[in-house]
XYZ file of C-alpha atoms in Angstrom:
679
model
C -104.911 182.633 25.812
C -107.897 180.732 27.043
C -107.650 179.616 30.626
C -107.595 175.949 31.532
C -111.133 174.606 31.611
C -113.128 171.468 30.986
C -114.828 171.341 27.644
C -117.483 168.973 26.376
C -117.750 167.649 22.883
C -121.517 167.213 22.766
C -121.792 169.894 20.089
C -119.896 171.020 17.012
C -118.576 167.488 16.469
C -117.778 166.149 13.059
C -118.977 162.561 12.866
C -116.657 160.841 10.452
C -115.132 157.474 10.003
C -111.929 157.841 11.954
C -110.939 154.315 11.147
C -110.824 155.243 7.475
C -108.671 158.290 7.979
C -105.029 157.796 7.117
C -102.274 158.545 9.572
C -100.622 161.904 8.802
C -97.175 160.309 8.815
C -95.723 156.981 7.697
C -92.413 155.648 8.916
C -89.578 156.324 6.487
C -91.750 158.042 3.859
C -90.321 161.560 3.484
C -91.330 163.700 0.551
C -88.778 165.340 -1.718
C -90.364 168.719 -1.090
C -89.793 168.359 2.648
C -86.164 167.401 2.076
C -85.620 170.426 -0.171
C -87.437 172.840 2.126
C -85.086 175.566 3.430
C -87.570 177.657 5.426
C -91.100 177.238 6.706
C -93.528 179.496 4.850
C -95.571 180.719 7.829
C -92.521 181.231 10.060
C -89.481 181.864 7.821
C -87.140 182.582 10.757
C -87.916 179.345 12.598
C -84.873 177.169 13.261
C -86.979 174.037 12.827
C -90.519 172.847 12.176
C -92.461 169.834 13.398
C -93.620 168.295 10.139
C -95.938 165.865 11.910
C -96.624 164.847 15.495
C -98.845 161.777 15.607
C -100.052 159.743 18.564
C -102.549 156.969 19.232
C -103.887 155.635 22.515
C -105.827 152.393 22.894
C -106.794 150.164 25.808
C -105.385 146.655 26.156
C -107.691 144.388 28.195
C -106.412 141.086 26.900
C -104.234 140.162 29.888
C -106.636 140.787 32.728
C -104.840 144.010 33.601
C -106.204 147.446 32.848
C -103.614 148.938 30.541
C -103.402 151.494 27.802
C -100.930 151.560 24.934
C -99.660 154.904 23.678
C -97.781 155.105 20.379
C -95.959 158.284 19.406
C -94.352 159.175 16.074
C -92.768 162.581 15.418
C -90.856 164.063 12.476
C -88.900 167.343 12.632
C -87.118 169.368 9.951
C -83.943 171.117 11.189
C -83.106 174.278 9.242
C -80.235 175.673 11.327
C -77.375 174.447 13.489
C -79.047 176.065 16.486
C -81.745 173.382 16.158
C -79.339 170.444 16.439
C -79.943 170.150 20.192
C -83.449 169.013 19.275
C -81.777 165.799 18.229
C -81.086 164.987 21.902
C -84.177 163.021 22.914
C -85.435 162.122 26.387
C -88.629 160.110 26.894
C -89.654 160.068 30.568
C -91.782 157.301 32.052
C -93.080 156.313 35.477
C -90.908 153.335 36.372
C -92.022 152.881 39.994
C -93.529 149.405 40.533
C -93.060 148.882 36.775
C -96.155 150.931 36.079
C -94.924 152.025 32.670
C -92.449 150.799 30.113
C -91.106 152.214 26.871
C -90.245 149.888 23.985
C -90.089 149.605 20.174
C -87.963 152.738 19.887
C -86.877 153.582 16.355
C -85.001 156.662 15.163
C -83.471 157.781 11.890
C -82.058 160.825 10.103
C -82.723 161.858 6.506
C -79.863 163.952 5.166
C -80.599 166.648 2.552
C -79.185 164.398 -0.182
C -81.701 161.693 0.720
C -79.282 159.436 2.577
C -80.779 157.656 5.596
C -78.910 157.100 8.874
C -80.584 154.822 11.422
C -79.945 154.795 15.143
C -78.652 151.566 16.621
C -80.323 150.015 19.660
C -77.005 150.179 21.501
C -77.214 153.983 21.264
C -80.433 154.051 23.314
C -79.920 154.354 27.065
C -82.161 153.927 30.083
C -81.477 156.445 32.847
C -82.956 156.590 36.339
C -84.116 160.092 37.283
C -85.289 159.342 40.819
C -87.120 156.689 42.806
C -90.206 157.031 40.634
C -89.137 158.251 37.213
C -86.761 157.024 34.536
C -86.147 158.068 30.947
C -85.031 156.640 27.639
C -82.306 158.777 26.076
C -80.634 158.886 22.683
C -79.009 161.401 20.369
C -79.357 161.564 16.587
C -76.028 161.236 14.742
C -74.773 162.982 11.607
C -77.011 166.039 11.825
C -76.766 168.604 9.043
C -78.608 171.803 8.248
C -81.684 170.813 6.275
C -81.874 167.267 7.600
C -85.038 165.603 8.912
C -85.172 163.521 12.079
C -87.936 161.159 13.050
C -88.484 158.744 15.888
C -91.248 156.648 17.328
C -91.856 154.537 20.411
C -94.553 152.677 22.307
C -95.490 153.160 25.935
C -97.575 150.689 27.920
C -99.032 151.984 31.185
C -101.347 150.917 33.986
C -101.869 154.535 35.076
C -105.331 154.709 33.595
C -106.605 157.402 35.968
C -104.681 160.094 34.095
C -103.790 159.275 30.515
C -100.764 160.666 28.718
C -101.137 164.390 28.066
C -100.986 165.477 24.457
C -99.191 168.768 23.769
C -100.036 170.299 20.393
C -97.668 173.250 20.518
C -94.022 174.084 21.191
C -91.474 176.839 20.631
C -91.244 175.940 16.931
C -94.141 175.777 14.452
C -96.014 172.522 13.886
C -97.519 171.618 10.526
C -99.877 169.005 11.945
C -100.458 167.584 15.418
C -102.799 164.594 15.479
C -103.835 162.573 18.543
C -106.313 159.688 18.339
C -107.867 157.736 21.185
C -109.906 154.537 21.199
C -111.545 153.995 24.592
C -114.233 151.431 25.552
C -117.462 152.830 26.950
C -116.645 151.308 30.347
C -114.074 154.063 30.928
C -115.494 157.569 30.999
C -112.969 160.402 30.816
C -113.379 164.121 31.214
C -111.262 166.310 28.942
C -109.334 169.426 29.908
C -108.081 171.849 27.314
C -105.380 174.488 27.715
C -104.690 177.236 25.217
C -105.788 176.856 21.608
C -108.565 174.301 21.163
C -108.130 171.435 18.714
C -110.602 170.291 16.115
C -112.348 167.105 17.206
C -113.767 164.239 15.165
C -115.657 161.475 16.925
C -117.356 158.211 16.135
C -118.703 155.243 18.085
C -118.334 151.658 16.921
C -119.337 148.301 18.315
C -116.483 145.992 19.151
C -116.149 142.564 20.730
C -114.038 142.868 23.892
C -113.020 140.405 26.560
C -114.274 141.650 29.889
C -111.780 141.043 32.715
C -113.230 139.155 35.649
C -112.264 141.858 38.142
C -112.519 145.618 38.154
C -109.918 148.171 39.210
C -109.407 148.438 42.922
C -109.081 151.247 45.411
C -107.860 154.638 44.230
C -104.592 155.498 45.918
C -101.937 158.056 45.224
C -103.901 159.560 42.351
C -103.943 156.400 40.286
C -105.527 152.975 40.085
C -102.976 150.525 41.377
C -103.227 147.202 39.660
C -101.490 145.570 42.611
C -104.404 146.432 44.887
C -106.891 144.262 43.093
C -106.941 140.557 42.461
C -105.304 139.399 39.259
C -108.442 137.904 37.833
C -108.221 135.899 34.673
C -109.730 137.154 31.487
C -113.339 136.216 31.081
C -114.127 133.407 28.668
C -116.941 135.270 26.942
C -116.530 138.258 24.690
C -118.810 141.225 25.271
C -120.081 143.622 22.674
C -119.157 147.141 23.778
C -119.259 150.602 22.332
C -115.813 151.971 21.664
C -115.426 155.739 21.344
C -112.912 156.899 18.795
C -111.795 160.512 18.934
C -109.349 162.440 16.850
C -107.955 165.699 18.247
C -105.905 167.649 15.748
C -104.463 171.023 14.846
C -102.863 172.195 11.626
C -100.347 174.990 11.148
C -99.882 175.503 14.869
C -97.805 178.655 15.486
C -94.675 178.578 17.611
C -95.042 179.904 21.128
C -91.691 181.319 22.170
C -90.580 182.159 25.711
C -90.851 185.832 26.526
C -90.251 188.069 29.514
C -92.523 187.700 32.566
C -93.766 184.109 32.416
C -94.165 181.197 34.813
C -93.252 178.267 32.551
C -94.153 177.753 28.917
C -95.917 174.559 29.903
C -98.658 176.801 31.327
C -99.354 178.247 27.871
C -98.816 175.585 25.208
C -101.983 174.124 23.708
C -102.516 170.857 25.567
C -105.103 168.123 26.174
C -105.454 166.163 29.423
C -107.800 163.237 30.091
C -108.924 162.254 33.597
C -110.953 159.148 34.458
C -114.293 160.164 35.913
C -116.278 156.957 36.385
C -116.454 153.275 35.409
C -119.534 151.559 33.952
C -118.990 147.811 33.544
C -121.822 145.544 32.343
C -124.224 144.385 35.063
C -122.464 146.529 37.667
C -123.399 149.876 39.202
C -121.617 152.957 37.938
C -118.566 153.610 40.023
C -117.299 157.159 40.504
C -113.498 157.040 40.694
C -112.849 160.763 40.647
C -110.430 161.552 43.419
C -111.094 164.190 46.053
C -108.790 166.542 47.859
C -109.994 165.094 51.155
C -108.804 161.628 50.092
C -105.507 163.041 48.901
C -104.996 164.799 52.236
C -105.770 161.649 54.217
C -103.341 159.626 52.166
C -100.545 162.169 52.575
C -101.083 162.559 56.324
C -100.881 158.776 56.728
C -97.749 158.512 54.587
C -94.444 157.698 56.268
C -92.592 159.876 53.758
C -94.816 162.895 54.423
C -97.267 163.105 57.336
C -95.268 160.866 59.668
C -92.205 163.072 59.152
C -93.738 166.022 60.995
C -96.240 164.178 63.207
C -93.926 161.499 64.635
C -91.148 162.800 66.896
C -88.825 159.925 66.073
C -88.030 161.442 62.674
C -86.696 164.719 64.172
C -85.059 163.719 67.492
C -81.583 164.883 66.481
C -82.882 168.065 64.877
C -84.896 169.016 67.974
C -81.902 168.346 70.248
C -79.731 170.596 68.086
C -82.128 173.542 68.012
C -83.182 173.308 71.704
C -80.356 175.510 73.082
C -81.256 178.303 70.672
C -84.889 178.166 71.840
C -84.027 178.869 75.465
C -84.206 182.631 74.948
C -87.284 182.531 72.719
C -90.175 183.550 74.975
C -93.091 183.879 72.554
C -94.393 181.652 69.735
C -93.292 184.285 67.219
C -89.754 184.252 68.609
C -89.714 180.463 68.634
C -90.719 180.215 64.980
C -88.182 182.867 63.984
C -85.483 180.980 65.910
C -86.350 177.724 64.158
C -86.365 179.440 60.775
C -82.960 181.022 61.401
C -81.465 177.770 62.710
C -82.534 175.695 59.708
C -81.592 178.438 57.210
C -78.071 178.812 58.577
C -77.286 175.177 59.412
C -78.769 173.213 56.513
C -78.082 173.982 52.871
C -80.734 173.677 50.193
C -79.388 171.099 47.714
C -81.142 172.875 44.797
C -83.674 170.045 44.389
C -87.402 170.521 44.815
C -89.568 167.877 46.429
C -91.908 167.430 49.367
C -91.348 163.907 50.657
C -88.578 162.547 52.844
C -87.331 159.222 54.125
C -85.974 160.843 57.284
C -85.715 164.504 58.234
C -83.016 163.651 60.761
C -80.924 162.076 58.010
C -81.218 165.247 55.948
C -80.259 167.297 59.009
C -77.143 165.216 59.600
C -76.118 165.593 55.978
C -76.580 169.381 56.368
C -78.246 169.280 52.964
C -81.940 168.896 52.108
C -84.565 169.250 49.414
C -86.753 172.348 49.420
C -89.724 170.599 50.971
C -87.660 168.820 53.615
C -86.479 172.168 54.978
C -90.048 173.306 55.511
C -91.198 169.941 56.881
C -88.472 170.385 59.509
C -89.927 173.740 60.493
C -93.435 172.269 60.667
C -92.266 169.330 62.776
C -90.442 171.531 65.303
C -93.359 173.960 65.544
C -95.756 171.113 66.300
C -93.483 169.814 69.035
C -93.729 173.280 70.608
C -97.545 173.160 70.328
C -97.567 175.794 67.586
C -100.153 175.131 64.890
C -98.270 174.431 61.673
C -99.423 172.796 58.444
C -97.831 171.873 55.117
C -98.982 173.762 52.031
C -98.243 172.001 48.739
C -97.418 174.265 45.841
C -96.288 173.993 42.260
C -93.419 176.398 41.691
C -93.494 178.946 38.882
C -91.109 176.948 36.721
C -93.124 173.778 37.347
C -96.503 175.145 36.242
C -99.734 176.378 37.786
C -101.733 173.831 39.805
C -105.287 172.909 38.851
C -107.770 173.223 41.704
C -110.324 170.945 40.075
C -107.689 168.254 39.494
C -107.339 166.296 42.804
C -103.876 165.017 42.134
C -101.085 165.645 44.643
C -98.251 164.827 42.256
C -98.925 168.015 40.311
C -97.042 169.755 43.143
C -93.259 169.815 43.562
C -92.691 171.833 46.732
C -94.123 172.405 50.202
C -94.087 175.551 52.327
C -95.132 175.993 55.955
C -98.354 177.599 57.173
C -98.130 178.690 60.819
C -101.053 179.954 62.887
C -100.345 182.006 66.016
C -103.432 183.380 67.775
C -105.445 185.161 65.075
C -102.558 185.627 62.657
C -101.239 183.262 60.012
C -97.830 183.204 58.383
C -96.212 181.437 55.444
C -92.586 180.299 55.629
C -90.238 178.946 52.990
C -86.863 177.975 54.436
C -83.896 177.851 52.084
C -81.590 180.872 52.195
C -79.741 182.616 55.043
C -80.148 185.919 53.168
C -83.916 185.744 52.695
C -86.037 187.025 55.610
C -88.741 184.799 57.030
C -91.430 187.117 55.633
C -90.513 186.266 52.022
C -91.103 183.008 50.165
C -88.857 181.848 47.366
C -89.448 183.885 44.252
C -90.193 180.571 42.524
C -92.929 179.865 45.094
C -94.996 182.897 44.072
C -97.468 180.942 41.975
C -100.787 182.286 43.260
C -102.242 179.207 45.001
C -101.252 176.500 47.445
C -103.089 173.552 48.954
C -103.040 173.258 52.737
C -102.853 169.595 53.765
C -104.807 168.575 56.853
C -107.515 165.998 57.495
C -109.897 168.644 58.820
C -108.608 171.937 57.418
C -107.485 170.896 53.903
C -108.189 173.841 51.621
C -106.780 176.053 48.903
C -105.117 179.239 50.074
C -103.860 182.315 48.256
C -100.130 182.948 48.077
C -99.758 186.663 48.889
C -98.000 188.836 46.342
C -95.173 190.811 47.991
C -93.665 194.124 46.940
C -90.113 195.143 46.112
C -88.809 198.620 46.786
C -85.597 200.116 45.427
C -84.528 203.746 45.855
C -81.510 205.347 44.204
C -80.423 208.881 45.109
C -77.536 210.532 43.290
C -76.058 213.881 44.338
C -73.566 214.795 41.631
C -71.610 217.739 40.278
C -71.079 218.043 36.539
C -68.003 219.875 35.184
C -67.471 221.418 31.769
C -65.542 218.331 30.600
C -68.573 216.146 31.088
C -67.330 214.436 34.271
C -69.679 213.683 37.140
C -68.480 213.478 40.739
C -70.378 212.817 43.932
C -72.343 210.278 45.923
C -74.806 207.582 44.930
C -76.933 206.018 47.669
C -79.179 203.010 47.168
C -81.619 201.152 49.397
C -83.196 197.751 48.764
C -86.212 196.121 50.372
C -87.741 192.791 49.394
C -86.471 190.376 46.755
C -84.069 192.891 45.240
C -82.301 193.029 48.629
C -81.821 189.238 48.593
C -79.959 189.408 45.304
C -77.759 192.296 46.457
C -76.952 190.488 49.719
C -75.986 187.345 47.842
C -73.710 189.353 45.548
C -72.200 191.126 48.537
C -71.337 187.857 50.296
C -69.903 186.379 47.089
C -67.665 189.421 46.505
C -66.851 190.791 49.950
C -63.286 189.479 49.660
C -62.914 190.901 46.150
C -63.137 194.590 47.020
C -66.709 194.616 45.658
C -65.464 194.391 42.092
C -68.954 193.322 41.018
C -70.312 196.814 41.729
C -67.711 198.417 39.499
C -68.451 195.894 36.747
C -72.160 196.778 36.799
C -71.460 200.506 36.425
C -68.827 199.843 33.775
C -71.520 198.463 31.471
C -72.689 202.084 31.098
C -69.522 204.006 32.012
C -66.356 202.013 31.164
C -63.994 204.567 32.791
C -65.860 205.025 36.066
C -63.844 205.302 39.281
C -65.478 204.078 42.471
C -63.559 205.682 45.308
C -65.451 204.084 48.198
C -68.177 201.546 48.886
C -70.154 201.202 52.101
C -72.981 198.858 53.139
C -75.433 198.894 56.034
C -77.656 196.110 57.426
C -76.018 193.315 55.469
C -76.417 190.919 58.404
C -79.842 192.247 59.416
C -81.806 190.533 56.673
C -85.182 191.889 57.820
C -83.946 195.477 57.560
C -83.580 197.658 54.478
C -80.199 197.046 52.851
C -78.285 200.242 52.106
C -75.288 200.948 49.898
C -73.369 204.191 49.364
C -70.825 204.876 46.629
C -68.453 207.777 46.017
C -67.874 208.009 42.251
C -66.010 209.853 39.498
C -67.543 209.295 36.060
C -65.461 210.697 33.182
C -67.349 211.402 29.949
C -70.683 210.865 31.662
C -72.005 213.692 29.500
C -71.275 214.422 25.856
C -69.594 217.770 25.234
C -70.039 219.189 21.716
C -68.810 222.746 21.251
C -70.858 225.003 23.508
C -73.375 222.259 24.289
C -73.451 219.492 26.895
C -75.834 216.550 26.603
C -76.541 214.360 29.640
C -78.797 211.341 30.057
C -79.965 211.904 33.648
C -80.932 208.266 34.402
C -77.231 207.253 34.409
C -78.063 203.734 33.273
C -80.581 203.190 36.082
C -83.667 203.062 33.870
C -85.047 200.877 31.086
C -82.885 201.005 27.972
C -85.428 198.948 26.049
C -88.929 197.580 26.468
C -88.784 194.123 28.123
C -91.881 193.182 26.107
C -90.709 192.702 22.525
C -93.629 191.132 20.668
C -96.317 193.234 19.011
C -98.966 190.787 20.226
C -98.986 188.119 22.894
C -101.281 185.120 23.203
C -100.527 184.311 26.844
C -100.447 186.429 30.008
C -97.746 188.738 31.265
C -96.971 187.209 34.652
C -94.742 189.370 36.891
C -93.613 187.669 40.135
C -93.851 190.663 42.504
C -95.204 194.164 42.769
C -92.530 196.838 42.707
C -91.804 200.457 43.549
C -88.645 201.901 42.054
C -87.625 205.499 42.728
C -84.699 207.389 41.250
C -83.694 210.886 42.372
C -80.895 212.909 40.796
C -79.721 216.195 42.325
C -77.419 217.640 39.680
C -75.261 220.740 39.960
C -74.472 222.098 36.505
C -71.102 223.728 35.703
C -70.602 227.456 36.051
C -71.041 229.402 32.844
C -73.758 227.080 31.536
C -77.526 227.481 31.382
C -80.306 225.028 30.768
C -81.223 224.851 27.109
C -83.695 221.975 27.321
C -85.214 219.744 30.006
C -87.433 216.662 29.630
C -91.106 217.451 30.123
C -92.908 216.188 33.193
C -95.273 213.241 32.944
C -97.616 211.466 35.339
C -99.002 208.345 33.667
C -101.405 205.920 35.318
C -101.898 202.563 33.700
C -105.461 201.570 32.876
C -106.972 199.265 35.472
C -104.741 200.572 38.277
C -101.931 198.364 37.043
C -99.210 200.877 37.778
C -97.991 204.443 37.638
C -95.063 206.257 36.045
C -93.973 209.682 37.230
C -91.127 211.682 35.724
C -90.696 215.118 37.241
C -87.921 217.584 36.420
C -87.366 220.919 38.173
C -84.664 223.598 38.282
C -83.556 225.805 41.144
C -80.677 228.036 40.170
C -77.767 225.891 39.039
C -79.343 222.734 40.456
C -81.580 220.369 38.510
C -83.617 217.680 40.194
C -84.980 214.638 38.382
C -87.456 212.378 40.182
C -88.505 209.166 38.445
C -90.951 206.705 39.995
C -92.109 203.424 38.455
C -94.796 201.505 40.325
C -96.128 198.098 39.221
C -99.139 197.252 41.365
C -100.661 194.489 39.231
C -98.753 191.311 38.452
C -100.890 189.497 35.879
C -102.036 190.955 32.581
C -104.195 188.846 30.291
C -103.482 188.790 26.534
C -106.224 191.320 25.878
C -104.427 193.688 28.305
C -101.044 193.241 26.646
C -101.159 196.561 24.785
C -101.731 198.326 28.108
C -98.617 197.002 29.838
C -96.502 197.137 26.663
C -97.543 200.735 25.997
C -96.749 201.602 29.609
C -93.168 200.371 29.180
C -92.912 202.126 25.797
C -93.570 205.469 27.479
C -91.060 204.721 30.251
C -88.299 203.774 27.802
C -88.907 206.869 25.680
C -89.019 209.273 28.620
C -86.017 207.794 30.433
C -84.020 208.140 27.225
C -84.505 211.905 27.006
C -81.566 214.190 27.733
C -80.780 217.343 29.649
C -79.222 219.898 27.295
C -76.946 222.662 28.617
C -75.517 225.625 26.711
C -72.394 227.621 27.472
C -73.186 231.262 28.145
C -69.772 232.698 29.107
C-alpha cells in the first residue's frame, strides 16, 4: 500500500471534455444483466458488489454564502443474505450551527424479478449522534438474495476548508467509483491520496459567476465559519472565472477485507481528501488559509471545553478536594502523580466513550463516570495545581485511524493522554482502568504519534511501543495411558497481564471456571485440582498463576506407541495471517516475548522414538526470533519454545517475511514427541 501523501496532477493528465462524459449511473435504470447476475466475475465469493458509486461536488455562490453541494448516488447488488445488513444506511453530517444539511434522499430496491420497491419519506429518520454530529438513517425493505439497492442524497455544506472525502474502496468489490468536482479558480485545493491512486481527467472552462461582496473570514476550529464574516449581498456584476473540472475514477476496484493485525480499515482503503490551501479573488491579494498547528494549539488552549478545564482551578475544585487526603503521604512528584493516577482510576469509571473536550471536569467527577479524554484532563489539571509540568497530547486511537502530521486539523483526533515532565524525565499516562499500571497506555492508544498541545511547546511526539512478556512452565508426568499430571505455572507482564487480571476479577466468585474453560478447548476432560494467583492487586508487578492439573488422554496411545503434542495447546494452531498476499501493512500493537518450557517425565518402559528437531530462526530485518529446542536427559524431556516479535509494523513488501515466520512456527509447534514401549 502506498503511504498517505500529497500528489500533484500537473503531469499524466488526460484533458477531455468532462462535461460531455455521461454519468456512470442513472436513477432507476438497472440492466437486465445486473438483475440476473448471481456472482461477480472477479470476486466470485463476494457477498455483494458496488455496481456504481458516483458523486459530484460543485460550489454554490449564489446566496452570498460560500457553500458546496455534494451529490451522492450508489447502487449495490446483494448476492447473499449475509449482505442484507448493507441495506441499513446511515449518512452522517455536521449539524452544529447548521453547517451541513442532508436532503433529497431517495432509495429503492429492485427485486430479482424486476419489481421495484421504493422507500417512503416517513421511513427516513434524523438521529442526533452528539452535540456536533447527526445522521440520516433508513433501512431498505423487502430484501432478497439477488436484489439491487440504490439510494442517493444531496448534502449542502459551508465547511469549505475540508471537502467531503471520497472513498473508492470497501470490503466488497466495486465495479466503478467516479467522483467529479467543479471548483472555481478562486478556491485552490491540495489533494491527498491514500492507497490505490485513481485515474484523473481534468479540464478548465470559462464560466460566468457572481462574485460575493465579502470573502471568507477568520479560520477557526479547522474550518471557515460563515458566521464570522459579514453576510454581504451577492454582487450585481457577473465575473468571468476559470472553473476547474476534475474526474477521479477507478474501475474494478478489489475488495479490501479486514485481516489480523490492523489499526482500522479506514487507514488502508483508497481515498481522496481535498484541503483548501489559498484563496485568489479578483483584484485581491492571494490569501493563504492553510491552518497551522500553532493556531490549532492556541485555539484549544483558549477553549473553555479544553484548555480552561486544566488551566482554571474552578473546573476541578471538588476533584482536588477529594484527592487531597490521599496526597498527604506523597512526598515526591513521582509519588504525587502515581497517587493521582490511582485515585482517578479507582474512583471514576470510563464510560466507554472517547473524546477530549469537557463542559466540566468536576461534573464528570461527581457522576463517577467520564469520557477517555476527561480522565486524563483531570490528571493534567491536578498535576498543574501541584506545580508539576503536565500537557495534553491529542491522539487518534487505532480504531479511529492514523493522524496526518501535515494536516493541521485537531478534529482528526478522538482522545487525549497526559504528558508529564519531572526533572529530566518524561512520562505518558492514560487513565481508564484500575487493572492497568500507570506505565501502560490503552492498547487502542498505541498509534505511533501524538500531538502535544501547548502554546510554546506544541509538537509531535512518538508513542513508545511497549513489550509483553508471557512465560509458561509445565512440569508434568506422563503415564502409559496417556494421562498427564503435574503443575503448570504462568507469569504475565504487560498488556497480557491486564487481560488476565480483568478475567480474574470477573470470575473470582466463580471458582475460576474461566481457566478450566480455556483448557477444555484443547482437553475436554481436564481436571484442575487447584488454582493460585500472586500479585493480583499489585498491578505494577508480574502477575503469576499456578495450576495443578490432571489431563486424561493428553497423549494418543496406539499399541506400543505414544504420540504427544508437547505444546499442550499453548502455541499457534494456525497462521494468523491467512492471505497469500497483502496490500496493506501488518500492524501489531506491541512487541512480545513468549516463552514455553515443558519438563516431561516419560512413563517407565518407554523410550524416545522421535523428537522434533531444534530450530533457531531469525526473521529478516531483525523483526523477531523463533527458537525451538528439545533435549533429553534420561527419562526426562525438555522442550523450550521462544517466540519474540521485536518489530510491530511490516509493509506489504515485507508480508512474505512475517507470514513465512508464522508458517514455520505453526509447523514446528505442531510436531509430536513419539515414544515406543520397550518392555
